[in-house]
mmCIF file of C-alpha atoms in Angstrom:
data_model
loop_
_atom_site.group_PDB
_atom_site.id
_atom_site.type_symbol
_atom_site.label_atom_id
_atom_site.label_comp_id
_atom_site.label_asym_id
_atom_site.label_seq_id
_atom_site.Cartn_x
_atom_site.Cartn_y
_atom_site.Cartn_z
ATOM 1 C CA MET J 1 76.863 115.069 34.018
ATOM 2 C CA LYS J 2 74.645 115.615 30.992
ATOM 3 C CA GLN J 3 73.862 112.995 28.366
ATOM 4 C CA VAL J 4 72.544 113.657 24.845
ATOM 5 C CA THR J 5 71.083 111.069 22.462
ATOM 6 C CA ILE J 6 70.593 111.592 18.738
ATOM 7 C CA SER J 7 69.640 109.002 16.140
ATOM 8 C CA THR J 8 68.788 108.109 12.563
ATOM 9 C CA PRO J 9 67.164 104.853 11.422
ATOM 10 C CA PHE J 10 70.724 103.486 11.115
ATOM 11 C CA ILE J 11 72.696 104.902 14.083
ATOM 12 C CA THR J 12 72.044 105.973 17.661
ATOM 13 C CA LEU J 13 74.713 108.158 19.269
ATOM 14 C CA ILE J 14 74.999 108.957 22.981
ATOM 15 C CA VAL J 15 77.321 111.819 23.974
ATOM 16 C CA LEU J 16 78.348 113.210 27.389
ATOM 17 C CA ASP J 17 79.194 116.817 28.217
ATOM 18 C CA TYR J 18 82.134 115.504 30.267
ATOM 19 C CA GLY J 19 85.093 115.191 27.893
ATOM 20 C CA ALA J 20 82.693 115.538 24.925
ATOM 21 C CA ILE J 21 82.752 111.753 25.267
ATOM 22 C CA ILE J 22 81.090 109.386 22.817
ATOM 23 C CA GLN J 23 79.499 106.937 25.254
ATOM 24 C CA LYS J 24 77.725 104.698 22.773
ATOM 25 C CA VAL J 25 77.349 104.202 19.032
ATOM 26 C CA LEU J 26 74.558 101.740 18.318
ATOM 27 C CA VAL J 27 74.285 100.176 14.861
ATOM 28 C CA LYS J 28 72.430 97.128 13.545
ATOM 29 C CA ASP J 29 74.323 93.920 12.784
ATOM 30 C CA LYS J 30 73.531 91.441 9.991
ATOM 31 C CA ASN J 31 70.748 89.910 12.099
ATOM 32 C CA GLY J 32 69.125 93.251 12.855
ATOM 33 C CA LYS J 33 70.419 93.254 16.429
ATOM 34 C CA SER J 34 71.543 96.566 17.897
ATOM 35 C CA VAL J 35 75.282 96.525 18.733
ATOM 36 C CA ASN J 36 77.239 99.167 20.647
ATOM 37 C CA VAL J 37 80.410 99.438 18.551
ATOM 38 C CA VAL J 38 82.484 101.506 21.003
ATOM 39 C CA ALA J 39 83.982 100.332 24.281
ATOM 40 C CA GLY J 40 82.744 102.274 27.276
ATOM 41 C CA TYR J 41 80.834 102.406 30.541
ATOM 42 C CA ASN J 42 77.077 102.116 31.000
ATOM 43 C CA THR J 43 77.185 104.607 33.883
ATOM 44 C CA PRO J 44 78.334 108.126 32.884
ATOM 45 C CA ASN J 45 79.997 108.822 36.252
ATOM 46 C CA SER J 46 82.332 105.860 35.662
ATOM 47 C CA TYR J 47 84.178 108.026 33.143
ATOM 48 C CA LEU J 48 85.397 110.240 35.995
ATOM 49 C CA GLU J 49 87.812 107.442 36.952
ATOM 50 C CA ASP J 50 88.745 106.410 33.408
ATOM 51 C CA ASN J 51 92.388 106.738 32.344
ATOM 52 C CA LYS J 52 92.066 105.321 28.815
ATOM 53 C CA PHE J 53 90.460 108.385 27.173
ATOM 54 C CA LEU J 54 87.459 106.220 26.257
ATOM 55 C CA GLY J 55 85.471 108.097 23.596
ATOM 56 C CA ALA J 56 86.916 111.461 24.635
ATOM 57 C CA CYS J 57 87.911 114.550 22.698
ATOM 58 C CA VAL J 58 91.683 114.654 23.130
ATOM 59 C CA GLY J 59 93.616 117.945 23.169
ATOM 60 C CA ARG J 60 95.086 120.502 23.197
ATOM 61 C CA TYR J 61 97.590 118.269 21.412
ATOM 62 C CA ALA J 62 96.620 114.641 20.796
ATOM 63 C CA GLY J 63 99.523 112.227 20.878
ATOM 64 C CA ARG J 64 103.046 112.646 22.238
ATOM 65 C CA ILE J 65 105.314 115.669 22.510
ATOM 66 C CA SER J 66 109.014 115.351 23.396
ATOM 67 C CA ASN J 67 111.472 117.526 25.339
ATOM 68 C CA GLY J 68 108.924 118.641 27.937
ATOM 69 C CA GLY J 69 107.521 121.254 25.608
ATOM 70 C CA PHE J 70 108.193 123.178 22.401
ATOM 71 C CA GLU J 71 109.508 126.455 21.091
ATOM 72 C CA LEU J 72 107.087 128.768 19.348
ATOM 73 C CA ASP J 73 108.000 132.180 17.921
ATOM 74 C CA ARG J 74 111.304 132.083 19.862
ATOM 75 C CA GLU J 75 109.591 131.416 23.181
ATOM 76 C CA MET J 76 109.762 128.101 25.056
ATOM 77 C CA TYR J 77 106.568 126.588 26.453
ATOM 78 C CA HIS J 78 106.925 123.932 29.135
ATOM 79 C CA LEU J 79 104.429 121.075 29.374
ATOM 80 C CA PHE J 80 103.698 118.369 31.899
ATOM 81 C CA GLN J 81 105.663 115.235 31.124
ATOM 82 C CA LYS J 82 105.972 111.731 32.494
ATOM 83 C CA ASP J 83 109.129 109.748 31.734
ATOM 84 C CA GLY J 84 110.055 112.412 29.201
ATOM 85 C CA VAL J 85 106.760 112.250 27.333
ATOM 86 C CA HIS J 86 103.862 114.726 27.214
ATOM 87 C CA LEU J 87 100.721 112.813 26.212
ATOM 88 C CA HIS J 88 97.223 113.838 25.053
ATOM 89 C CA GLY J 89 97.268 117.389 26.400
ATOM 90 C CA GLY J 90 98.757 116.938 29.845
ATOM 91 C CA LYS J 91 97.595 116.031 33.348
ATOM 92 C CA GLU J 92 93.941 116.400 32.396
ATOM 93 C CA GLY J 93 93.528 117.555 28.815
ATOM 94 C CA PHE J 94 90.192 118.217 27.168
ATOM 95 C CA GLY J 95 88.924 114.690 27.870
ATOM 96 C CA LYS J 96 88.698 115.521 31.594
ATOM 97 C CA LYS J 97 86.856 118.826 31.225
ATOM 98 C CA TYR J 98 83.158 119.626 31.267
ATOM 99 C CA TRP J 99 82.072 121.016 27.907
ATOM 100 C CA THR J 100 79.144 123.304 27.149
ATOM 101 C CA ILE J 101 76.350 121.810 25.060
ATOM 102 C CA GLU J 102 75.823 124.574 22.507
ATOM 103 C CA GLU J 103 73.151 123.022 20.300
ATOM 104 C CA VAL J 104 71.172 119.815 19.863
ATOM 105 C CA HIS J 105 69.249 119.182 16.663
ATOM 106 C CA GLN J 106 66.950 116.186 16.375
ATOM 107 C CA GLY J 107 65.872 116.597 12.748
ATOM 108 C CA ARG J 108 66.598 114.561 9.630
ATOM 109 C CA GLN J 109 70.353 115.073 10.047
ATOM 110 C CA PRO J 110 70.652 115.257 13.835
ATOM 111 C CA PHE J 111 73.699 116.728 15.552
ATOM 112 C CA VAL J 112 75.047 117.827 18.910
ATOM 113 C CA LYS J 113 77.571 120.659 19.154
ATOM 114 C CA LEU J 114 79.741 121.206 22.237
ATOM 115 C CA SER J 115 82.288 123.875 23.149
ATOM 116 C CA TYR J 116 85.188 124.344 25.519
ATOM 117 C CA HIS J 117 87.307 127.393 26.345
ATOM 118 C CA SER J 118 90.930 126.503 27.056
ATOM 119 C CA LYS J 119 92.553 129.454 28.815
ATOM 120 C CA HIS J 120 95.980 130.886 28.020
ATOM 121 C CA LEU J 121 98.706 128.678 29.520
ATOM 122 C CA GLU J 122 96.279 125.924 30.535
ATOM 123 C CA GLU J 123 98.551 122.859 30.734
ATOM 124 C CA GLY J 124 101.326 125.186 29.518
ATOM 125 C CA TYR J 125 99.909 125.915 26.053
ATOM 126 C CA PRO J 126 99.782 129.546 24.852
ATOM 127 C CA GLY J 127 96.638 131.322 23.751
ATOM 128 C CA ASN J 128 93.000 131.374 24.741
ATOM 129 C CA LEU J 129 91.619 128.591 22.564
ATOM 130 C CA LYS J 130 87.925 128.297 21.718
ATOM 131 C CA VAL J 131 87.119 124.719 20.743
ATOM 132 C CA PHE J 132 84.009 123.206 19.170
ATOM 133 C CA VAL J 133 83.227 119.581 18.440
ATOM 134 C CA THR J 134 80.182 118.584 16.410
ATOM 135 C CA TYR J 135 78.850 115.039 16.170
ATOM 136 C CA LYS J 136 76.473 114.740 13.234
ATOM 137 C CA LEU J 137 74.583 111.751 11.871
ATOM 138 C CA ILE J 138 73.659 111.430 8.204
ATOM 139 C CA ASN J 139 71.948 108.100 7.530
ATOM 140 C CA ASN J 140 74.665 105.494 8.320
ATOM 141 C CA GLN J 141 77.467 108.052 8.741
ATOM 142 C CA LEU J 142 78.983 109.615 11.855
ATOM 143 C CA HIS J 143 80.634 112.961 11.125
ATOM 144 C CA ILE J 144 83.038 114.301 13.751
ATOM 145 C CA ILE J 145 84.119 117.906 13.252
ATOM 146 C CA HIS J 146 86.684 119.542 15.530
ATOM 147 C CA GLU J 147 87.199 123.299 15.177
ATOM 148 C CA ALA J 148 89.340 125.785 17.084
ATOM 149 C CA SER J 149 90.402 129.437 17.076
ATOM 150 C CA THR J 150 92.966 131.285 19.174
ATOM 151 C CA ASP J 151 93.883 134.812 20.258
ATOM 152 C CA ARG J 152 97.631 134.148 20.014
ATOM 153 C CA THR J 153 99.800 131.671 18.149
ATOM 154 C CA THR J 154 99.599 128.152 19.586
ATOM 155 C CA VAL J 155 99.716 124.508 18.524
ATOM 156 C CA VAL J 156 96.591 122.390 18.118
ATOM 157 C CA ASN J 157 95.908 118.740 17.344
ATOM 158 C CA LEU J 158 92.458 117.428 18.248
ATOM 159 C CA THR J 159 90.972 113.976 17.786
ATOM 160 C CA ASN J 160 88.340 111.600 19.098
ATOM 161 C CA HIS J 161 89.598 108.651 21.121
ATOM 162 C CA SER J 162 86.846 106.044 20.683
ATOM 163 C CA TYR J 163 87.812 102.382 20.920
ATOM 164 C CA PHE J 164 85.853 100.495 18.293
ATOM 165 C CA ARG J 165 84.606 97.015 19.104
ATOM 166 C CA LEU J 166 82.453 95.506 16.373
ATOM 167 C CA ASP J 167 81.421 92.299 18.183
ATOM 168 C CA ASP J 168 81.463 90.679 21.620
ATOM 169 C CA GLU J 169 84.442 88.397 21.031
ATOM 170 C CA SER J 170 87.300 88.326 23.545
ATOM 171 C CA GLN J 171 89.868 89.362 20.911
ATOM 172 C CA ILE J 172 90.074 91.292 17.625
ATOM 173 C CA ASN J 173 92.433 88.946 15.765
ATOM 174 C CA ASP J 174 89.713 88.007 13.267
ATOM 175 C CA TYR J 175 88.827 91.592 12.337
ATOM 176 C CA ASP J 176 89.633 92.442 8.740
ATOM 177 C CA LEU J 177 91.679 95.643 8.495
ATOM 178 C CA GLN J 178 92.762 97.709 5.519
ATOM 179 C CA LEU J 179 94.723 100.967 5.728
ATOM 180 C CA HIS J 180 95.500 103.260 2.802
ATOM 181 C CA CYS J 181 98.839 104.024 4.395
ATOM 182 C CA SER J 182 102.101 103.104 2.638
ATOM 183 C CA LYS J 183 104.240 104.703 5.355
ATOM 184 C CA LEU J 184 104.307 105.145 9.098
ATOM 185 C CA VAL J 185 105.995 107.564 11.464
ATOM 186 C CA GLU J 186 109.020 105.742 12.867
ATOM 187 C CA THR J 187 109.136 105.841 16.673
ATOM 188 C CA TYR J 188 111.505 105.009 19.480
ATOM 189 C CA THR J 189 110.573 102.516 22.225
ATOM 190 C CA ASP J 190 108.847 105.343 24.145
ATOM 191 C CA LEU J 191 106.735 105.925 21.003
ATOM 192 C CA LEU J 192 108.159 109.390 20.373
ATOM 193 C CA PRO J 193 108.896 109.947 16.654
ATOM 194 C CA THR J 194 112.445 109.731 15.328
ATOM 195 C CA GLY J 195 111.510 112.243 12.622
ATOM 196 C CA LYS J 196 111.621 109.661 9.843
ATOM 197 C CA LEU J 197 108.827 108.155 7.755
ATOM 198 C CA ILE J 198 109.343 104.509 6.816
ATOM 199 C CA SER J 199 107.626 102.087 4.449
ATOM 200 C CA VAL J 200 105.205 99.518 5.860
ATOM 201 C CA LYS J 201 106.070 97.014 3.138
ATOM 202 C CA GLU J 202 107.463 93.703 4.334
ATOM 203 C CA THR J 203 106.544 94.591 7.922
ATOM 204 C CA SER J 204 103.723 93.452 10.220
ATOM 205 C CA PHE J 205 102.198 96.927 9.757
ATOM 206 C CA ASP J 206 101.409 96.396 6.082
ATOM 207 C CA PHE J 207 97.627 96.551 5.789
ATOM 208 C CA LEU J 208 97.564 97.996 2.274
ATOM 209 C CA LYS J 209 95.547 94.937 1.278
ATOM 210 C CA LYS J 210 92.719 93.787 3.508
ATOM 211 C CA ARG J 211 93.814 91.111 5.953
ATOM 212 C CA LYS J 212 93.191 89.827 9.456
ATOM 213 C CA ILE J 213 94.688 91.836 12.308
ATOM 214 C CA GLY J 214 95.945 88.558 13.736
ATOM 215 C CA THR J 215 98.475 88.917 16.530
ATOM 216 C CA THR J 216 99.703 92.332 15.362
ATOM 217 C CA ARG J 217 99.270 94.871 18.130
ATOM 218 C CA LEU J 218 99.295 98.530 17.246
ATOM 219 C CA ASP J 219 100.230 101.840 18.807
ATOM 220 C CA THR J 220 101.256 103.195 15.464
ATOM 221 C CA PRO J 221 101.098 106.551 13.623
ATOM 222 C CA PHE J 222 100.264 105.678 10.014
ATOM 223 C CA VAL J 223 100.695 108.268 7.263
ATOM 224 C CA LEU J 224 97.736 108.606 4.914
ATOM 225 C CA ASP J 225 98.556 108.162 1.241
ATOM 226 C CA SER J 226 98.125 111.415 -0.639
ATOM 227 C CA GLY J 227 95.095 111.446 -2.893
ATOM 228 C CA SER J 228 93.277 108.770 -0.927
ATOM 229 C CA LYS J 229 89.973 109.997 0.452
ATOM 230 C CA ILE J 230 89.500 106.856 2.521
ATOM 231 C CA ALA J 231 91.954 106.247 5.346
ATOM 232 C CA GLY J 232 90.936 102.705 6.163
ATOM 233 C CA MET J 233 88.323 100.058 6.854
ATOM 234 C CA VAL J 234 87.695 97.496 9.596
ATOM 235 C CA SER J 235 85.051 94.772 9.767
ATOM 236 C CA SER J 236 83.832 91.799 11.790
ATOM 237 C CA GLN J 237 82.592 88.662 10.071
ATOM 238 C CA LYS J 238 80.643 87.701 13.202
ATOM 239 C CA THR J 239 78.315 90.714 13.167
ATOM 240 C CA GLY J 240 78.807 91.650 9.523
ATOM 241 C CA ILE J 241 79.488 95.237 10.628
ATOM 242 C CA ALA J 242 82.015 97.194 8.579
ATOM 243 C CA MET J 243 83.325 100.683 9.315
ATOM 244 C CA GLU J 244 85.085 102.952 6.830
ATOM 245 C CA ILE J 245 87.164 105.931 7.970
ATOM 246 C CA SER J 246 87.984 109.057 5.975
ATOM 247 C CA THR J 247 89.554 112.312 7.147
ATOM 248 C CA ASN J 248 91.225 115.557 6.123
ATOM 249 C CA GLN J 249 94.074 114.824 8.559
ATOM 250 C CA PRO J 250 97.548 113.568 7.520
ATOM 251 C CA ALA J 251 97.804 110.682 9.982
ATOM 252 C CA LEU J 252 95.792 107.824 11.420
ATOM 253 C CA ILE J 253 97.018 106.550 14.760
ATOM 254 C CA CYS J 254 95.848 102.965 15.261
ATOM 255 C CA TYR J 255 95.917 101.641 18.801
ATOM 256 C CA THR J 256 94.947 98.228 20.147
ATOM 257 C CA PRO J 257 95.017 98.176 23.969
ATOM 258 C CA GLN J 258 96.237 95.140 25.862
ATOM 259 C CA GLU J 259 93.471 95.323 28.460
ATOM 260 C CA PHE J 260 90.422 94.749 26.247
ATOM 261 C CA PRO J 261 89.574 93.876 22.615
ATOM 262 C CA ALA J 262 89.136 97.077 20.600
ATOM 263 C CA ILE J 263 90.910 99.346 18.146
ATOM 264 C CA CYS J 264 91.283 103.141 18.077
ATOM 265 C CA PHE J 265 91.436 105.158 14.882
ATOM 266 C CA GLU J 266 92.744 108.592 15.870
ATOM 267 C CA THR J 267 92.573 110.943 12.893
ATOM 268 C CA GLN J 268 95.093 113.704 13.543
ATOM 269 C CA ASN J 269 98.464 115.330 12.823
ATOM 270 C CA TYR J 270 101.733 113.506 13.413
ATOM 271 C CA PRO J 271 102.819 113.160 17.042
ATOM 272 C CA ASP J 272 105.495 115.653 18.157
ATOM 273 C CA ALA J 273 104.955 117.865 15.104
ATOM 274 C CA PRO J 274 105.679 121.020 17.199
ATOM 275 C CA ASN J 275 109.272 119.758 17.581
ATOM 276 C CA LYS J 276 109.760 118.340 14.074
ATOM 277 C CA LYS J 277 110.191 120.931 11.333
ATOM 278 C CA ASN J 278 109.724 118.324 8.583
ATOM 279 C CA PHE J 279 106.307 117.259 9.958
ATOM 280 C CA PRO J 280 103.014 118.906 8.905
ATOM 281 C CA ASN J 281 102.312 122.311 10.415
ATOM 282 C CA SER J 282 100.663 122.223 13.855
ATOM 283 C CA LYS J 283 100.561 125.989 14.446
ATOM 284 C CA LEU J 284 97.325 127.927 14.703
ATOM 285 C CA ARG J 285 97.497 131.715 14.505
ATOM 286 C CA PRO J 286 94.894 134.383 15.320
ATOM 287 C CA GLY J 287 92.367 134.727 12.511
ATOM 288 C CA GLU J 288 92.827 131.113 11.397
ATOM 289 C CA ILE J 289 90.426 128.218 11.993
ATOM 290 C CA TYR J 290 91.674 124.748 12.845
ATOM 291 C CA LYS J 291 89.427 122.045 11.413
ATOM 292 C CA ASN J 292 89.571 118.270 11.686
ATOM 293 C CA GLU J 293 86.772 116.665 9.665
ATOM 294 C CA SER J 294 86.504 112.900 9.972
ATOM 295 C CA LEU J 295 83.845 110.504 8.788
ATOM 296 C CA PHE J 296 82.954 107.040 10.051
ATOM 297 C CA VAL J 297 80.606 105.111 7.754
ATOM 298 C CA PHE J 298 78.916 101.960 9.019
ATOM 299 C CA ASP J 299 77.663 99.281 6.664
ATOM 300 C CA LEU J 300 77.079 95.542 6.432
ATOM 301 C CA LEU J 301 79.353 93.141 4.616
#
């Protein structure tokens, strides 16, 4: 397993070729101490046994798909499912594959670019898909760029699955969270979408104004407000570290696991969009380029 480190005076990023995983993101806290702000393992081989998608590139379709598959151009494609749900690309998905390190640049704006070739009907998805993910550092900013092209019509939804942990506390209740999301994708108990978008107002999911996470636990597809460049912000008073998220994607899935204190911000399309005609387009056709550009900016309060 290969490991690549790039850094600026503000951020150090460690990436693995396995799963295109972000292993560590090191930033300075208010006391000048270096803090790893993503949950993960110190030993790269430990990720071989991980089932939480820690730091991984998730695909071919991030999130949940219903009905054991989808219909595309009048043809049905069958996907692996568990309890009626297809999750994060299937049995393995991109987070369990070895990627090719295409390029490493250590200059003023360092980056690492990785690629993966997903063959036609891998995990049931049509089309030979060529995927690239680029992690780029500009001063105090982490840019994550997912790109893909295909030789036949398919569906694509890629994201990074890092769990952010801004301090060493045993819970995240005291994190301040703000989301520029007036609506969320309504889901059933199995977290598959109903097809409806509902208002967050007067619910525990209303983070339109900055407030403590408190006891609210999330596994929630939020809809980004149109016209808002910034999707959200999270911060820890203990370390003084704040992180701002912006993206060109329509949704921000926020997830707080029960097992450890952290929060995911998955910038992506709506879950189950291949089966919901009223959801944003998830199709990628030959000659088109899929692109998910997301930006994580670290600062001090």
